[in-house]
PDB file of C-alpha atoms and ligand atoms in Angstrom:
ATOM      1  CA  MET A   1      23.407 -22.871   9.778  1.00 67.00           C
ATOM      2  CA  THR A   2      22.351 -20.121  12.154  1.00 80.00           C
ATOM      3  CA  GLN A   3      21.640 -17.101   9.967  1.00 92.00           C
ATOM      4  CA  ARG A   4      18.927 -16.104   7.542  1.00 95.00           C
ATOM      5  CA  LEU A   5      19.816 -15.837   3.866  1.00 96.00           C
ATOM      6  CA  VAL A   6      18.257 -12.704   2.399  1.00 98.00           C
ATOM      7  CA  LEU A   7      18.135 -12.141  -1.377  1.00 98.00           C
ATOM      8  CA  ILE A   8      17.850  -8.576  -2.641  1.00 98.00           C
ATOM      9  CA  GLY A   9      18.161  -7.165  -6.154  1.00 98.00           C
ATOM     10  CA  PHE A  10      16.217  -5.555  -8.968  1.00 97.00           C
ATOM     11  CA  ARG A  11      13.085  -6.994 -10.559  1.00 94.00           C
ATOM     12  CA  GLY A  12      13.820  -9.670 -13.085  1.00 90.00           C
ATOM     13  CA  ALA A  13      17.227 -10.561 -11.628  1.00 92.00           C
ATOM     14  CA  GLY A  14      16.107 -14.120 -10.873  1.00 91.00           C
ATOM     15  CA  LYS A  15      15.673 -13.955  -7.092  1.00 95.00           C
ATOM     16  CA  THR A  16      12.632 -16.222  -7.027  1.00 95.00           C
ATOM     17  CA  THR A  17      14.045 -19.041  -9.137  1.00 94.00           C
ATOM     18  CA  LEU A  18      17.305 -18.864  -7.254  1.00 96.00           C
ATOM     19  CA  GLY A  19      15.718 -18.523  -3.824  1.00 97.00           C
ATOM     20  CA  THR A  20      13.472 -21.544  -4.295  1.00 97.00           C
ATOM     21  CA  GLU A  21      16.354 -23.694  -5.487  1.00 95.00           C
ATOM     22  CA  LEU A  22      18.768 -22.470  -2.812  1.00 94.00           C
ATOM     23  CA  ALA A  23      16.249 -23.169  -0.062  1.00 95.00           C
ATOM     24  CA  SER A  24      15.682 -26.664  -1.369  1.00 95.00           C
ATOM     25  CA  ARG A  25      19.429 -27.397  -1.591  1.00 92.00           C
ATOM     26  CA  LEU A  26      20.143 -25.968   1.844  1.00 91.00           C
ATOM     27  CA  GLY A  27      17.132 -27.766   3.342  1.00 93.00           C
ATOM     28  CA  LEU A  28      15.617 -24.470   4.469  1.00 95.00           C
ATOM     29  CA  GLU A  29      12.190 -22.920   4.336  1.00 96.00           C
ATOM     30  CA  TYR A  30      11.677 -20.413   1.487  1.00 97.00           C
ATOM     31  CA  CYS A  31       9.813 -17.133   2.145  1.00 97.00           C
ATOM     32  CA  SER A  32       8.871 -14.621  -0.525  1.00 98.00           C
ATOM     33  CA  THR A  33       7.840 -11.175   0.698  1.00 98.00           C
ATOM     34  CA  ASP A  34       5.817 -10.676  -2.507  1.00 97.00           C
ATOM     35  CA  LYS A  35       3.886 -13.922  -1.912  1.00 97.00           C
ATOM     36  CA  LEU A  36       3.244 -12.950   1.725  1.00 98.00           C
ATOM     37  CA  ILE A  37       2.044  -9.518   0.588  1.00 98.00           C
ATOM     38  CA  GLU A  38      -0.294 -11.069  -2.017  1.00 97.00           C
ATOM     39  CA  HIS A  39      -1.646 -13.363   0.660  1.00 98.00           C
ATOM     40  CA  ARG A  40      -2.316 -10.350   2.884  1.00 98.00           C
ATOM     41  CA  ILE A  41      -3.930  -8.139   0.208  1.00 98.00           C
ATOM     42  CA  GLY A  42      -5.882 -10.985  -1.385  1.00 98.00           C
ATOM     43  CA  THR A  43      -5.087  -9.839  -4.939  1.00 96.00           C
ATOM     44  CA  SER A  44      -2.075  -9.425  -7.232  1.00 95.00           C
ATOM     45  CA  ILE A  45       0.519  -6.745  -6.504  1.00 95.00           C
ATOM     46  CA  ALA A  46      -0.138  -5.200  -9.930  1.00 93.00           C
ATOM     47  CA  GLU A  47      -3.859  -4.816  -9.243  1.00 94.00           C
ATOM     48  CA  PHE A  48      -3.243  -3.536  -5.743  1.00 96.00           C
ATOM     49  CA  VAL A  49      -0.733  -0.897  -6.882  1.00 95.00           C
ATOM     50  CA  THR A  50      -3.000   0.270  -9.696  1.00 93.00           C
ATOM     51  CA  GLU A  51      -5.806   0.765  -7.221  1.00 95.00           C
ATOM     52  CA  HIS A  52      -3.996   1.975  -4.073  1.00 96.00           C
ATOM     53  CA  GLY A  53      -0.560   3.189  -5.216  1.00 95.00           C
ATOM     54  CA  TRP A  54       3.016   2.421  -4.192  1.00 95.00           C
ATOM     55  CA  THR A  55       2.917   4.152  -0.787  1.00 96.00           C
ATOM     56  CA  GLU A  56       0.207   1.824   0.421  1.00 97.00           C
ATOM     57  CA  PHE A  57       2.054  -1.156  -1.062  1.00 97.00           C
ATOM     58  CA  ARG A  58       5.221  -0.154   0.830  1.00 97.00           C
ATOM     59  CA  ARG A  59       3.242   0.077   4.089  1.00 97.00           C
ATOM     60  CA  ILE A  60       2.036  -3.506   3.668  1.00 98.00           C
ATOM     61  CA  GLU A  61       5.490  -4.667   2.616  1.00 98.00           C
ATOM     62  CA  HIS A  62       6.942  -3.202   5.829  1.00 98.00           C
ATOM     63  CA  GLY A  63       4.360  -5.060   7.925  1.00 98.00           C
ATOM     64  CA  VAL A  64       5.302  -8.321   6.224  1.00 98.00           C
ATOM     65  CA  ILE A  65       9.011  -7.735   6.825  1.00 98.00           C
ATOM     66  CA  GLN A  66       8.391  -7.055  10.497  1.00 97.00           C
ATOM     67  CA  ASN A  67       6.817 -10.487  10.792  1.00 97.00           C
ATOM     68  CA  LEU A  68       9.361 -12.592   8.911  1.00 98.00           C
ATOM     69  CA  PRO A  69      10.812 -15.596  10.741  1.00 96.00           C
ATOM     70  CA  GLN A  70      14.019 -14.948  12.670  1.00 95.00           C
ATOM     71  CA  THR A  71      15.055 -18.571  12.230  1.00 95.00           C
ATOM     72  CA  PRO A  72      17.388 -19.617   9.371  1.00 94.00           C
ATOM     73  CA  VAL A  73      15.278 -19.387   6.212  1.00 97.00           C
ATOM     74  CA  VAL A  74      15.813 -18.099   2.676  1.00 97.00           C
ATOM     75  CA  ILE A  75      14.023 -14.766   2.222  1.00 98.00           C
ATOM     76  CA  ASP A  76      13.299 -13.609  -1.329  1.00 98.00           C
ATOM     77  CA  CYS A  77      12.612  -9.861  -1.176  1.00 98.00           C
ATOM     78  CA  GLY A  78      10.775  -7.662  -3.650  1.00 97.00           C
ATOM     79  CA  GLY A  79      13.161  -5.428  -5.598  1.00 97.00           C
ATOM     80  CA  GLY A  80      12.049  -2.259  -3.817  1.00 97.00           C
ATOM     81  CA  VAL A  81      12.739  -3.442  -0.306  1.00 98.00           C
ATOM     82  CA  VAL A  82      15.878  -1.284  -0.208  1.00 98.00           C
ATOM     83  CA  GLU A  83      13.764   1.861  -0.585  1.00 96.00           C
ATOM     84  CA  SER A  84      13.191   1.706   3.164  1.00 96.00           C
ATOM     85  CA  GLU A  85      16.019   1.972   5.680  1.00 97.00           C
ATOM     86  CA  ALA A  86      13.689   0.514   8.322  1.00 97.00           C
ATOM     87  CA  ASN A  87      13.068  -2.579   6.161  1.00 97.00           C
ATOM     88  CA  MET A  88      16.768  -3.112   5.659  1.00 98.00           C
ATOM     89  CA  GLN A  89      17.584  -2.677   9.355  1.00 98.00           C
ATOM     90  CA  LEU A  90      15.047  -5.426  10.106  1.00 97.00           C
ATOM     91  CA  LEU A  91      16.351  -7.694   7.354  1.00 98.00           C
ATOM     92  CA  ALA A  92      19.994  -7.177   8.326  1.00 97.00           C
ATOM     93  CA  ASN A  93      19.333  -8.695  11.727  1.00 95.00           C
ATOM     94  CA  ASN A  94      20.854 -12.188  11.961  1.00 94.00           C
ATOM     95  CA  SER A  95      21.263 -12.480   8.177  1.00 96.00           C
ATOM     96  CA  VAL A  96      23.612 -12.738   5.285  1.00 96.00           C
ATOM     97  CA  ILE A  97      22.330 -10.432   2.555  1.00 97.00           C
ATOM     98  CA  VAL A  98      23.095 -11.442  -1.027  1.00 97.00           C
ATOM     99  CA  TRP A  99      22.619  -9.014  -3.922  1.00 97.00           C
ATOM    100  CA  ILE A 100      21.340 -10.916  -6.946  1.00 97.00           C
ATOM    101  CA  ASP A 101      22.439  -8.640  -9.740  1.00 96.00           C
ATOM    102  CA  THR A 102      21.980  -8.845 -13.510  1.00 95.00           C
ATOM    103  CA  ASP A 103      23.139  -6.615 -16.353  1.00 96.00           C
ATOM    104  CA  VAL A 104      20.471  -3.953 -16.678  1.00 95.00           C
ATOM    105  CA  GLU A 105      19.936  -4.663 -20.398  1.00 95.00           C
ATOM    106  CA  ASP A 106      19.107  -8.272 -19.469  1.00 94.00           C
ATOM    107  CA  ILE A 107      16.585  -6.978 -16.959  1.00 94.00           C
ATOM    108  CA  VAL A 108      14.977  -4.802 -19.649  1.00 94.00           C
ATOM    109  CA  GLN A 109      14.825  -7.842 -21.943  1.00 92.00           C
ATOM    110  CA  ARG A 110      13.223 -10.046 -19.305  1.00 90.00           C
ATOM    111  CA  LEU A 111      10.706  -7.380 -18.324  1.00 90.00           C
ATOM    112  CA  SER A 112       9.728  -6.987 -21.991  1.00 89.00           C
ATOM    113  CA  THR A 113       8.352 -10.512 -22.214  1.00 87.00           C
ATOM    114  CA  ALA A 114       4.609 -11.118 -22.168  1.00 76.00           C
ATOM    115  CA  ASP A 115       4.896 -12.819 -18.765  1.00 80.00           C
ATOM    116  CA  ASN A 116       6.061  -9.556 -17.234  1.00 78.00           C
ATOM    117  CA  ALA A 117       3.802  -7.154 -19.109  1.00 76.00           C
ATOM    118  CA  HIS A 118       1.556  -6.758 -16.057  1.00 79.00           C
ATOM    119  CA  ARG A 119       4.242  -5.245 -13.819  1.00 85.00           C
ATOM    120  CA  PRO A 120       3.370  -1.687 -12.849  1.00 87.00           C
ATOM    121  CA  LEU A 121       6.034   0.949 -13.620  1.00 90.00           C
ATOM    122  CA  LEU A 122       7.902   2.156 -10.550  1.00 93.00           C
ATOM    123  CA  SER A 123       7.987   5.872 -11.347  1.00 88.00           C
ATOM    124  CA  THR A 124       5.379   8.274 -12.647  1.00 83.00           C
ATOM    125  CA  ASN A 125       7.963  10.331 -14.560  1.00 82.00           C
ATOM    126  CA  SER A 126       9.015   7.570 -16.986  1.00 81.00           C
ATOM    127  CA  GLY A 127       6.525   8.624 -19.636  1.00 83.00           C
ATOM    128  CA  GLY A 128       4.995   5.151 -19.422  1.00 85.00           C
ATOM    129  CA  ASP A 129       8.154   3.612 -20.868  1.00 90.00           C
ATOM    130  CA  MET A 130       9.394   0.427 -19.193  1.00 92.00           C
ATOM    131  CA  ARG A 131      12.991   0.801 -20.401  1.00 94.00           C
ATOM    132  CA  THR A 132      13.328   4.382 -19.097  1.00 94.00           C
ATOM    133  CA  ASP A 133      11.697   3.344 -15.831  1.00 94.00           C
ATOM    134  CA  THR A 134      14.020   0.363 -15.413  1.00 95.00           C
ATOM    135  CA  LEU A 135      17.271   2.166 -16.280  1.00 96.00           C
ATOM    136  CA  ALA A 136      16.527   5.086 -13.959  1.00 95.00           C
ATOM    137  CA  ASN A 137      15.435   2.995 -10.999  1.00 96.00           C
ATOM    138  CA  TYR A 138      18.194   0.438 -11.418  1.00 97.00           C
ATOM    139  CA  GLU A 139      20.846   3.194 -11.306  1.00 97.00           C
ATOM    140  CA  ARG A 140      19.169   4.864  -8.342  1.00 97.00           C
ATOM    141  CA  ARG A 141      18.923   1.633  -6.364  1.00 98.00           C
ATOM    142  CA  LYS A 142      22.332   0.210  -7.202  1.00 97.00           C
ATOM    143  CA  PRO A 143      24.123   1.972  -4.321  1.00 98.00           C
ATOM    144  CA  MET A 144      21.389   0.785  -1.961  1.00 98.00           C
ATOM    145  CA  TYR A 145      21.850  -2.876  -2.945  1.00 98.00           C
ATOM    146  CA  GLU A 146      25.599  -2.363  -2.647  1.00 98.00           C
ATOM    147  CA  ARG A 147      25.350  -0.802   0.778  1.00 98.00           C
ATOM    148  CA  TRP A 148      23.299  -3.556   2.380  1.00 98.00           C
ATOM    149  CA  SER A 149      24.699  -6.707   0.809  1.00 97.00           C
ATOM    150  CA  GLN A 150      27.645  -8.752   2.006  1.00 95.00           C
ATOM    151  CA  MET A 151      27.849 -10.612  -1.290  1.00 95.00           C
ATOM    152  CA  ARG A 152      27.035  -9.720  -4.908  1.00 96.00           C
ATOM    153  CA  VAL A 153      26.314 -12.356  -7.528  1.00 95.00           C
ATOM    154  CA  ASN A 154      25.788 -11.491 -11.192  1.00 94.00           C
ATOM    155  CA  THR A 155      23.343 -13.861 -12.856  1.00 93.00           C
ATOM    156  CA  SER A 156      23.777 -12.659 -16.453  1.00 92.00           C
ATOM    157  CA  GLN A 157      24.812 -15.484 -18.755  1.00 89.00           C
ATOM    158  CA  GLN A 158      25.201 -17.930 -15.881  1.00 91.00           C
ATOM    159  CA  THR A 159      23.392 -21.198 -15.399  1.00 94.00           C
ATOM    160  CA  LEU A 160      21.338 -21.688 -12.262  1.00 94.00           C
ATOM    161  CA  GLU A 161      23.720 -24.464 -11.285  1.00 95.00           C
ATOM    162  CA  HIS A 162      26.747 -22.203 -11.559  1.00 94.00           C
ATOM    163  CA  ILE A 163      25.121 -19.422  -9.543  1.00 94.00           C
ATOM    164  CA  ILE A 164      24.086 -21.779  -6.751  1.00 94.00           C
ATOM    165  CA  HIS A 165      27.564 -23.242  -6.650  1.00 92.00           C
ATOM    166  CA  THR A 166      29.100 -19.741  -6.479  1.00 92.00           C
ATOM    167  CA  ILE A 167      26.875 -18.673  -3.596  1.00 92.00           C
ATOM    168  CA  ALA A 168      27.409 -21.908  -1.675  1.00 88.00           C
ATOM    169  CA  GLU A 169      31.203 -21.707  -2.105  1.00 89.00           C
ATOM    170  CA  ARG A 170      31.307 -18.098  -0.986  1.00 88.00           C
ATOM    171  CA  LEU A 171      29.189 -18.846   2.051  1.00 86.00           C
ATOM    172  CA  ILE A 172      31.408 -21.743   3.053  1.00 82.00           C
ATOM    173  CA  HIS A 173      34.593 -19.705   2.616  1.00 79.00           C
ATOM    174  CA  SER A 174      33.314 -16.621   4.393  1.00 76.00           C
ATOM    175  CA  ASP A 175      32.892 -15.880   8.078  1.00 66.00           C
ATOM    176  CA  HIS A 176      29.161 -16.142   7.668  1.00 63.00           C
ATOM    177  CA  ASN A 177      27.659 -18.640   9.953  1.00 52.00           C
ATOM    178  CA  ILE A 178      25.558 -20.358   7.389  1.00 53.00           C
TER     179      ILE A 178
HETATM  180  C1  S3P B   1       9.075  -4.116  -6.819  1.00 52.64           C
HETATM  181  C2  S3P B   1       9.447  -5.381  -7.179  1.00 52.64           C
HETATM  182  C3  S3P B   1       8.526  -6.529  -7.126  1.00 52.64           C
HETATM  183  C4  S3P B   1       7.367  -6.284  -6.162  1.00 52.64           C
HETATM  184  C5  S3P B   1       6.739  -4.968  -6.417  1.00 52.64           C
HETATM  185  C6  S3P B   1       7.737  -3.815  -6.263  1.00 52.64           C
HETATM  186  C7  S3P B   1      10.042  -2.993  -6.935  1.00 52.64           C
HETATM  187  O1  S3P B   1       9.231  -7.682  -6.716  1.00 52.64           O
HETATM  188  O2  S3P B   1       7.772  -6.326  -4.818  1.00 52.64           O
HETATM  189  O3  S3P B   1       6.194  -4.989  -7.703  1.00 52.64           O
HETATM  190  O4  S3P B   1       9.837  -1.937  -6.302  1.00 52.64           O
HETATM  191  O5  S3P B   1      11.060  -3.164  -7.637  1.00 52.64           O
HETATM  192  P1  S3P B   1      10.289  -8.513  -7.622  1.00 52.64           P
HETATM  193  O6  S3P B   1      11.618  -7.879  -7.446  1.00 52.64           O
HETATM  194  O7  S3P B   1      10.240  -9.889  -7.023  1.00 52.64           O
HETATM  195  O8  S3P B   1       9.781  -8.475  -9.007  1.00 52.64           O
END
């Protein structure tokens, strides 16, 4: 395998679970931009965003993306990575980009659980409502995920095993050098 495998998609789509498992199956290193950011800021993303705001978060995220390995690894990206053309140009270099998609109502469900209660809302005009925030940002970002990905995988109502199998099959039967 000679290319990087980059996972993009909205929050709660399952990128982390999938990325970790894919990396292990493919015998590759797993990188999470969110984990690298948290390492750099020394606190949680939620706390950082509450204190410094999204613009500052995006600046740090860009720095992390600039320094990602160029060797074949699995890269699990934060859902907002597509907000920056510069980020995506960097990520598109020597990579296959896979859009991990999920029905938006499933995303709302997952983000409603206690585990996810800490996630800061993405927009200030959502009236503090997670569902409104999610629906609006999902629709806005959809064309961005579409534009940059070479492959789209829907994880709604699929087992992890099935999703991994689907991605692996598609990689084998595509021109991607992976
Ligand atoms: C974000 C998604 C998060 C994290 C940050 C911003 C977004 O990552 O990078 O809270 O803009 O959608 P996950 O997609 O891994 O939750």
